[in-house]
Amino acid sequence: MRHTIRLMSIALLLLTWPLAAGAQQRPSQQPAPEQVPEARPAAGEGAAATTPETTGSIDIGGRFTNVDGDAARYERFRDLRSGSWSRLTFDKKNESYLFGAKAQNIGYRDQMFSADYEGGKGWLTGSFVSTPLNYSYISTTPWIEQSSGHLTLDLAARQLVQAGTVVGIPQNAAQLNTPSIYRGLAAPFTLQHLRQTGAASGVYEFNRDTSFAGGFSSTKREGHQPWGASFAFNVANEVPLGIDSRTNDANAALEWTKTRGMFRVGWNGSWYNNHINALTWDNAFRATSADPFDPNGYSNGNGSSIGRMSVPPDNLLNSFNAMAMYKLQPRTVLNGSVAFTRMSQNDPLIPWTINPVLQTSAIYAAFPGLANLPRATAEAKVDGLNAVLNFSTRPTQFWGITARYRYNNHDNKTLPFNGVEYVRFDAVPEETGGISEQFDIVENLADVNVHFNVLPYSTLRVGYGFDSFDRTGRSFSNMTDNTARVSLDTVGNQHVTIRALYEFTRRVGSGFSEDAIEEGGSQPGLRFYDEANRDRHRGTLMFIVNPLDVMDVTFSLATGSDSYGGPGHEFGLLDNDNQAYNAGVNVYPSDNVNLGFNYGREHFKSNQKSRNANPPPDPQFTDPNRDWLLDNIENVNNVNLFADFPKLARKTTARVTYDYSDSDNAFNFSGPRILSLAAAGQFLPLPNYTNSWHRLGTDVQYFFVPRVGVGVDYWFERMNVRDFNTLNLPGTETPRTDYLGEISTGYGSRPYTGNTAFVRLIYLF
Amino acid sequence: MANRFTVRVGLASAVAVMVLAAGSSAEAQKLKPFAGHAGLQAQAQSAQQTPPAGNANVYVGEATCLTCHDNHYAGTAHGLKSNPRTPAAQMGCESCHGPGKAHVDGEGDVTKIRNFLTMKPQEASQYCVSCHDRGTHALWTGSQHDQRNVGCITCHSVHAPKGDHQLKAASEMQMCATCHQNIVNKQHRFQHMPVREGQLTCSSCHNVHGSQNLRLLKVGTTIDEACASCHAEKRGPYLWEHAPVANACTTCHDPHGSNNDRMLVAKQPFLCQRCHVTSRHPPTVYEGFLLNNSTNANKIFGRSCTVCHQQLHGSNAPSGQFFLR
């Protein structure tokens, strides 16, 4: 009987599987995730019988925003200040050309403009996009920006701190009870920056076979960002670094296409220009530099009164590339590309230190390398060569082969820089540095896949991949990935779409150098996870089922695991696992109603091992009782709901969306070192890092006449977050900027509740 | 008794499978090898809508098609008669759907006209790439999506698009979420790129039609080059380089979204401690007691390790070997 049931089940599967033929896969009916009020005339209300040549919309009104909590986080990449709202569109389409133009949120920090033209000999597109990044509206800082890249602190305050008469940067738990003098001096400011990009690109076709493509864009960034600028282990500073840069990009290509193939040559250029050459900032711990210098100044704060660090240098990229494609018969295509790239920068180098105490003949006598720089400019460059060749053939309806080869050479030609003698934290001259190391990478990748159309509209694919990296400056001179994969895709079924993939990759390193590990003072058993031996499993499964014409159900699963191992591997990342499930249903019973729901859950887990020890010859370094492990587990839930009513009532449309995402991130310590710390009363588990985010959007539009209507939108967002990384004054949501060992800006992860309402007048033409 | 029944069911199943397979095979054999660009050129001897001389017995002209069907591609790029490469400038509907005379003579017999909805994705794509075989589409054949039986009309609709670029969904994210829902979900994470705000979209970074770069990234030839096309300040090259940065940005960052600061794959300082197992402060156990009692707390809160090692993407300072300057 069991045998009968088994055979019937197999028969049923074989019978239904071939039914995977017919309608193409239908996208899930999820609403557009981005929230932008759009004009949507009610369905069937006087719609034009034919497509008009000129159409557009004028959508203007008011926006009203109220935020409780972290308003910057609510806005983040948007400008939702109360004020006006605008969205304008214009389209003109006929048999000769297509033209479209859009403008949105005009006059605000996230405004966007675009225009596109296509017709005749080619197309042209232009855009201007402004993207804010709002870090914090409640930041404070005692530093004063005298000029771009130059920050100063109140001298009298620094003198008091240096004298030890006031708390500057809290050094112990007791000092936390006394506000830092810098808390009183800190002025509030808005920590944000703005990225604005203007771009234009187009294609001109000389004739059917030959065309030219070109483009140019210019991106300006200005504002501030949080930046670490410190003087010692116990004198850390987060300051607002000024941003004032521009990146210009240009590209041009000539393309020639015939019946059997195409050939294209092109060039890309990119210039990054930073108008701020260095950062200098005053030390909150010292008004004068320690003289003579303190050999422990990098850890106890007895260092320089002023610091200087480099900022991103001007750089240049040029790439010359060619691409070709050739169609052989039957159903065989060969295509590929080759690119030569050079990246370079030659900015003047800042001196070893800004500390005047360390710029004396006595210092140079002891550290002759600090008397002069080995060279005045960076002289940094990297040459790249990339070549890709793809071969695809389907000789019959039943099988085919795809093969790919990729060669990539990242050749760093920057001249070595002798930094054996250097200055740590502008505080202490040392000779524990080294010669700069430039990392070359040569990759050879070969991949072959064979597919079989074993059943109607089902394709079984098996493949093998070989990926080899030769590297310099790493602990393994080579690592090789061998990958085996199998996938099954059943598509085109009116009722069922199934996609499944399993992939296994084994990475093995060769040419291991323990010296490379130990030169950096690392434990000999450490392996860096981006090059360590590893077994990787990846699997995905997706079903889309359409049991009824008005409904589809989707289920997907993605799972993966990485296990790191190999001879002698004891420390570092040991393994990580992840699973993601999604289940959704969309129902569209009539033209008047569309409903959708999706739930997703993700689980991430990683395990790493370390040893808390002093360096040799201290026996701690080899003592396994000093080992500790961290098991990091994160669980994430996602919910998406939408209800769309194209005809809620006469002349009325409505839409409701709800999105939810949360995270629970746990840090579980274990191992003998943890036990000993706990026994000494010196271990407290870190609380889970948690957040939850709700977003509700509603949109109701009423059209008095087919062309004129009003719209009312309401957005609600709530973010709850608890992050041990973010510190507030006790019992408040006010940032604590003076904490143990640091003065910061107060930027962090804080909750908010945001409400934004739109009232709009809509005109369609 | 049970065995005979089992055998009958098994035989019936096998017959059903063979019939279906044979039917499909027969259907497949009816499809002609794709003619490619040459095919369309042969079909369109002139830009006029009338059938070319010598082919009058197989083409009927678009006007005949429109007696039963609406002109769904008017107002799209396919409908531009000013461009000699478009269907509108060639044989109209029959540019893609093939000669229509048999279909008309058969009183609308759907088996006598090229119907993309009933074709296998790769078969359907062959007709699209007969024209769309240049520019950003040149590397389509053999690309990752093509290999997985994702065809042109899996995502695009010539006659009933809902979104830009003739997508079958209102937005790119909605379209990509059909298969990549877990990736799209990451846009809702605490730290994310400005995709859900509408400033970026999937194709801002990816060319789904094929690319010379990894992961279908559309710019550059390595992951770092692609990221640095917008984040040019990270491009370098620097005097002092950080090995994982030279490897790939994705060693430390998840570009689709993360709940960790700066879209890191793990929270600091623990991410850094995966590689920095040395002595003294890097492998120190950073936990709640230190957070409340020691200046080592500055390795846990705020910027964590990068409050000192800010230049971890690379430093151009002579004293920047440890990314402190």
Tab-separated table of N, CA and C in Angstrom, chain A residues 503-578:
chain	number	residue	atom	x	y	z
A	503	GLU	N	24.292	25.466	-4.032
A	503	GLU	CA	25.662	25.744	-4.443
A	503	GLU	C	26.597	25.430	-3.280
A	504	PHE	N	27.666	24.733	-3.586
A	504	PHE	CA	28.681	24.430	-2.581
A	504	PHE	C	30.020	24.949	-3.080
A	505	THR	N	30.706	25.675	-2.205
A	505	THR	CA	32.024	26.206	-2.553
A	505	THR	C	33.023	25.819	-1.492
A	506	ARG	N	34.112	25.264	-1.916
A	506	ARG	CA	35.214	24.967	-0.985
A	506	ARG	C	36.371	25.884	-1.333
A	507	ARG	N	36.792	26.642	-0.354
A	507	ARG	CA	37.930	27.539	-0.531
A	507	ARG	C	39.136	26.950	0.174
A	508	VAL	N	40.223	26.898	-0.541
A	508	VAL	CA	41.465	26.393	0.049
A	508	VAL	C	42.573	27.386	-0.256
A	509	GLY	N	43.312	27.731	0.773
A	509	GLY	CA	44.436	28.625	0.592
A	509	GLY	C	45.744	27.853	0.467
A	510	SER	N	46.683	28.455	-0.233
A	510	SER	CA	48.003	27.851	-0.337
A	510	SER	C	49.044	28.949	-0.197
A	511	GLY	N	50.269	28.522	0.016
A	511	GLY	CA	51.336	29.501	0.198
A	511	GLY	C	51.183	30.277	1.497
A	512	PHE	N	50.792	29.554	2.550
A	512	PHE	CA	50.561	30.211	3.830
A	512	PHE	C	51.872	30.637	4.456
A	513	SER	N	51.888	31.843	5.027
A	513	SER	CA	53.066	32.354	5.713
A	513	SER	C	52.685	32.715	7.140
A	514	GLU	N	53.180	31.948	8.078
A	514	GLU	CA	52.880	32.272	9.475
A	514	GLU	C	53.579	33.571	9.875
A	515	ASP	N	54.701	33.866	9.209
A	515	ASP	CA	55.397	35.126	9.492
A	515	ASP	C	54.482	36.319	9.227
A	516	ALA	N	53.691	36.214	8.158
A	516	ALA	CA	52.795	37.328	7.827
A	516	ALA	C	51.791	37.566	8.939
A	517	ILE	N	51.401	36.494	9.620
A	517	ILE	CA	50.465	36.627	10.742
A	517	ILE	C	51.197	37.207	11.938
A	518	GLU	N	52.358	36.636	12.231
A	518	GLU	CA	53.053	37.013	13.465
A	518	GLU	C	53.718	38.375	13.381
A	519	GLU	N	54.054	38.822	12.160
A	519	GLU	CA	54.659	40.154	12.011
A	519	GLU	C	53.740	41.237	12.534
A	520	GLY	N	52.435	41.012	12.417
A	520	GLY	CA	51.468	41.982	12.908
A	520	GLY	C	51.132	41.788	14.368
A	521	GLY	N	51.857	40.884	15.032
A	521	GLY	CA	51.599	40.627	16.440
A	521	GLY	C	50.383	39.762	16.689
A	522	SER	N	49.902	39.103	15.641
A	522	SER	CA	48.679	38.310	15.803
A	522	SER	C	48.976	36.929	16.368
A	523	GLN	N	47.973	36.311	16.911
A	523	GLN	CA	48.076	34.930	17.348
A	523	GLN	C	48.363	34.055	16.120
A	524	PRO	N	49.267	33.105	16.226
A	524	PRO	CA	49.590	32.259	15.073
A	524	PRO	C	48.388	31.493	14.543
A	525	GLY	N	47.404	31.258	15.398
A	525	GLY	CA	46.220	30.505	14.956
A	525	GLY	C	45.149	31.367	14.309
A	526	LEU	N	45.437	32.646	14.099
A	526	LEU	CA	44.452	33.516	13.455
A	526	LEU	C	44.458	33.285	11.952
A	527	ARG	N	43.271	33.285	11.365
A	527	ARG	CA	43.127	33.294	9.914
A	527	ARG	C	42.099	34.388	9.569
A	528	PHE	N	42.453	35.239	8.627
A	528	PHE	CA	41.545	36.313	8.223
A	528	PHE	C	40.417	35.726	7.376
A	529	TYR	N	39.197	36.062	7.741
A	529	TYR	CA	38.063	35.344	7.146
A	529	TYR	C	37.865	35.648	5.666
A	530	ASP	N	38.477	36.711	5.152
A	530	ASP	CA	38.314	36.958	3.717
A	530	ASP	C	39.299	36.143	2.884
A	531	GLU	N	40.153	35.340	3.538
A	531	GLU	CA	41.060	34.484	2.785
A	531	GLU	C	41.212	33.099	3.413
A	532	ALA	N	40.566	32.851	4.525
A	532	ALA	CA	40.734	31.584	5.222
A	532	ALA	C	40.052	30.448	4.470
A	533	ASN	N	40.542	29.230	4.703
A	533	ASN	CA	39.857	28.049	4.178
A	533	ASN	C	38.401	28.070	4.645
A	534	ARG	N	37.525	27.702	3.730
A	534	ARG	CA	36.108	27.839	4.063
A	534	ARG	C	35.274	26.883	3.220
A	535	ASP	N	34.269	26.312	3.833
A	535	ASP	CA	33.231	25.576	3.110
A	535	ASP	C	31.958	26.405	3.157
A	536	ARG	N	31.396	26.649	2.009
A	536	ARG	CA	30.197	27.491	1.935
A	536	ARG	C	29.071	26.727	1.252
A	537	HIS	N	27.925	26.710	1.893
A	537	HIS	CA	26.714	26.131	1.319
A	537	HIS	C	25.701	27.252	1.110
A	538	ARG	N	25.055	27.251	-0.052
A	538	ARG	CA	24.018	28.229	-0.340
A	538	ARG	C	22.853	27.522	-1.006
A	539	GLY	N	21.667	27.826	-0.537
A	539	GLY	CA	20.481	27.237	-1.169
A	539	GLY	C	19.368	28.251	-1.226
A	540	THR	N	18.643	28.266	-2.311
A	540	THR	CA	17.455	29.112	-2.419
A	540	THR	C	16.329	28.303	-3.024
A	541	LEU	N	15.139	28.613	-2.603
A	541	LEU	CA	13.948	27.943	-3.121
A	541	LEU	C	12.846	28.970	-3.188
A	542	MET	N	12.143	29.001	-4.285
A	542	MET	CA	11.062	29.957	-4.430
A	542	MET	C	9.890	29.309	-5.148
A	543	PHE	N	8.715	29.497	-4.601
A	543	PHE	CA	7.476	29.057	-5.240
A	543	PHE	C	6.602	30.271	-5.486
A	544	ILE	N	5.999	30.358	-6.643
A	544	ILE	CA	4.888	31.276	-6.857
A	544	ILE	C	3.750	30.429	-7.392
A	545	VAL	N	2.665	30.448	-6.659
A	545	VAL	CA	1.518	29.618	-7.022
A	545	VAL	C	0.336	30.521	-7.307
A	546	ASN	N	-0.309	30.297	-8.395
A	546	ASN	CA	-1.529	31.030	-8.743
A	546	ASN	C	-2.706	30.062	-8.725
A	547	PRO	N	-3.241	29.773	-7.537
A	547	PRO	CA	-4.358	28.818	-7.494
A	547	PRO	C	-5.602	29.334	-8.210
A	548	LEU	N	-5.732	30.658	-8.224
A	548	LEU	CA	-6.860	31.280	-8.919
A	548	LEU	C	-6.318	32.427	-9.747
A	549	ASP	N	-7.083	32.833	-10.720
A	549	ASP	CA	-6.648	33.949	-11.550
A	549	ASP	C	-6.514	35.239	-10.759
A	550	VAL	N	-7.188	35.320	-9.637
A	550	VAL	CA	-7.207	36.561	-8.855
A	550	VAL	C	-6.311	36.489	-7.634
A	551	MET	N	-5.380	35.571	-7.643
A	551	MET	CA	-4.617	35.373	-6.416
A	551	MET	C	-3.276	34.746	-6.749
A	552	ASP	N	-2.243	35.168	-6.040
A	552	ASP	CA	-0.984	34.449	-6.118
A	552	ASP	C	-0.365	34.349	-4.735
A	553	VAL	N	0.296	33.263	-4.530
A	553	VAL	CA	0.948	32.974	-3.256
A	553	VAL	C	2.428	32.746	-3.523
A	554	THR	N	3.252	33.378	-2.733
A	554	THR	CA	4.692	33.293	-2.936
A	554	THR	C	5.354	32.785	-1.678
A	555	PHE	N	6.295	31.907	-1.842
A	555	PHE	CA	7.103	31.448	-0.726
A	555	PHE	C	8.551	31.385	-1.194
A	556	SER	N	9.455	31.895	-0.386
A	556	SER	CA	10.863	31.792	-0.740
A	556	SER	C	11.677	31.489	0.490
A	557	LEU	N	12.745	30.774	0.253
A	557	LEU	CA	13.663	30.405	1.332
A	557	LEU	C	15.072	30.585	0.809
A	558	ALA	N	15.903	31.226	1.597
A	558	ALA	CA	17.318	31.335	1.260
A	558	ALA	C	18.096	30.930	2.498
A	559	THR	N	19.045	30.060	2.342
A	559	THR	CA	19.827	29.608	3.477
A	559	THR	C	21.278	29.464	3.092
A	560	GLY	N	22.133	29.691	4.048
A	560	GLY	CA	23.546	29.581	3.753
A	560	GLY	C	24.347	29.360	5.011
A	561	SER	N	25.495	28.748	4.848
A	561	SER	CA	26.389	28.582	5.989
A	561	SER	C	27.819	28.618	5.501
A	562	ASP	N	28.651	29.231	6.313
A	562	ASP	CA	30.096	29.282	6.055
A	562	ASP	C	30.800	28.655	7.236
A	563	SER	N	31.670	27.726	6.973
A	563	SER	CA	32.486	27.121	8.028
A	563	SER	C	33.945	27.374	7.703
A	564	TYR	N	34.622	28.040	8.611
A	564	TYR	CA	36.024	28.382	8.398
A	564	TYR	C	36.900	27.375	9.134
A	565	GLY	N	37.897	26.902	8.479
A	565	GLY	CA	38.763	25.904	9.116
A	565	GLY	C	40.087	25.835	8.400
A	566	GLY	N	40.697	24.734	8.459
A	566	GLY	CA	41.997	24.584	7.826
A	566	GLY	C	43.066	24.347	8.866
A	567	PRO	N	44.219	23.887	8.419
A	567	PRO	CA	45.292	23.572	9.353
A	567	PRO	C	45.681	24.781	10.182
A	568	GLY	N	45.681	24.585	11.482
A	568	GLY	CA	46.150	25.625	12.384
A	568	GLY	C	45.178	26.748	12.644
A	569	HIS	N	44.010	26.703	12.043
A	569	HIS	CA	43.043	27.787	12.224
A	569	HIS	C	42.389	27.650	13.583
A	570	GLU	N	42.598	28.634	14.440
A	570	GLU	CA	42.014	28.564	15.768
A	570	GLU	C	41.237	29.836	16.112
A	571	PHE	N	41.689	30.982	15.611
A	571	PHE	CA	41.088	32.256	16.019
A	571	PHE	C	40.496	32.993	14.819
A	572	GLY	N	39.632	33.931	15.164
A	572	GLY	CA	38.961	34.711	14.127
A	572	GLY	C	37.538	34.229	13.950
A	573	LEU	N	36.974	34.529	12.793
A	573	LEU	CA	35.621	34.075	12.503
A	573	LEU	C	35.649	32.576	12.234
A	574	LEU	N	34.797	31.850	12.935
A	574	LEU	CA	34.795	30.393	12.809
A	574	LEU	C	33.665	29.908	11.905
A	575	ASP	N	32.511	30.528	12.022
A	575	ASP	CA	31.414	30.116	11.160
A	575	ASP	C	30.328	31.174	11.181
A	576	ASN	N	29.498	31.159	10.153
A	576	ASN	CA	28.277	31.959	10.199
A	576	ASN	C	27.201	31.280	9.363
A	577	ASP	N	25.979	31.459	9.814
A	577	ASP	CA	24.819	30.834	9.175
A	577	ASP	C	23.735	31.871	8.972
A	578	ASN	N	22.952	31.686	7.942
A	578	ASN	CA	21.829	32.592	7.751
A	578	ASN	C	20.688	31.859	7.064
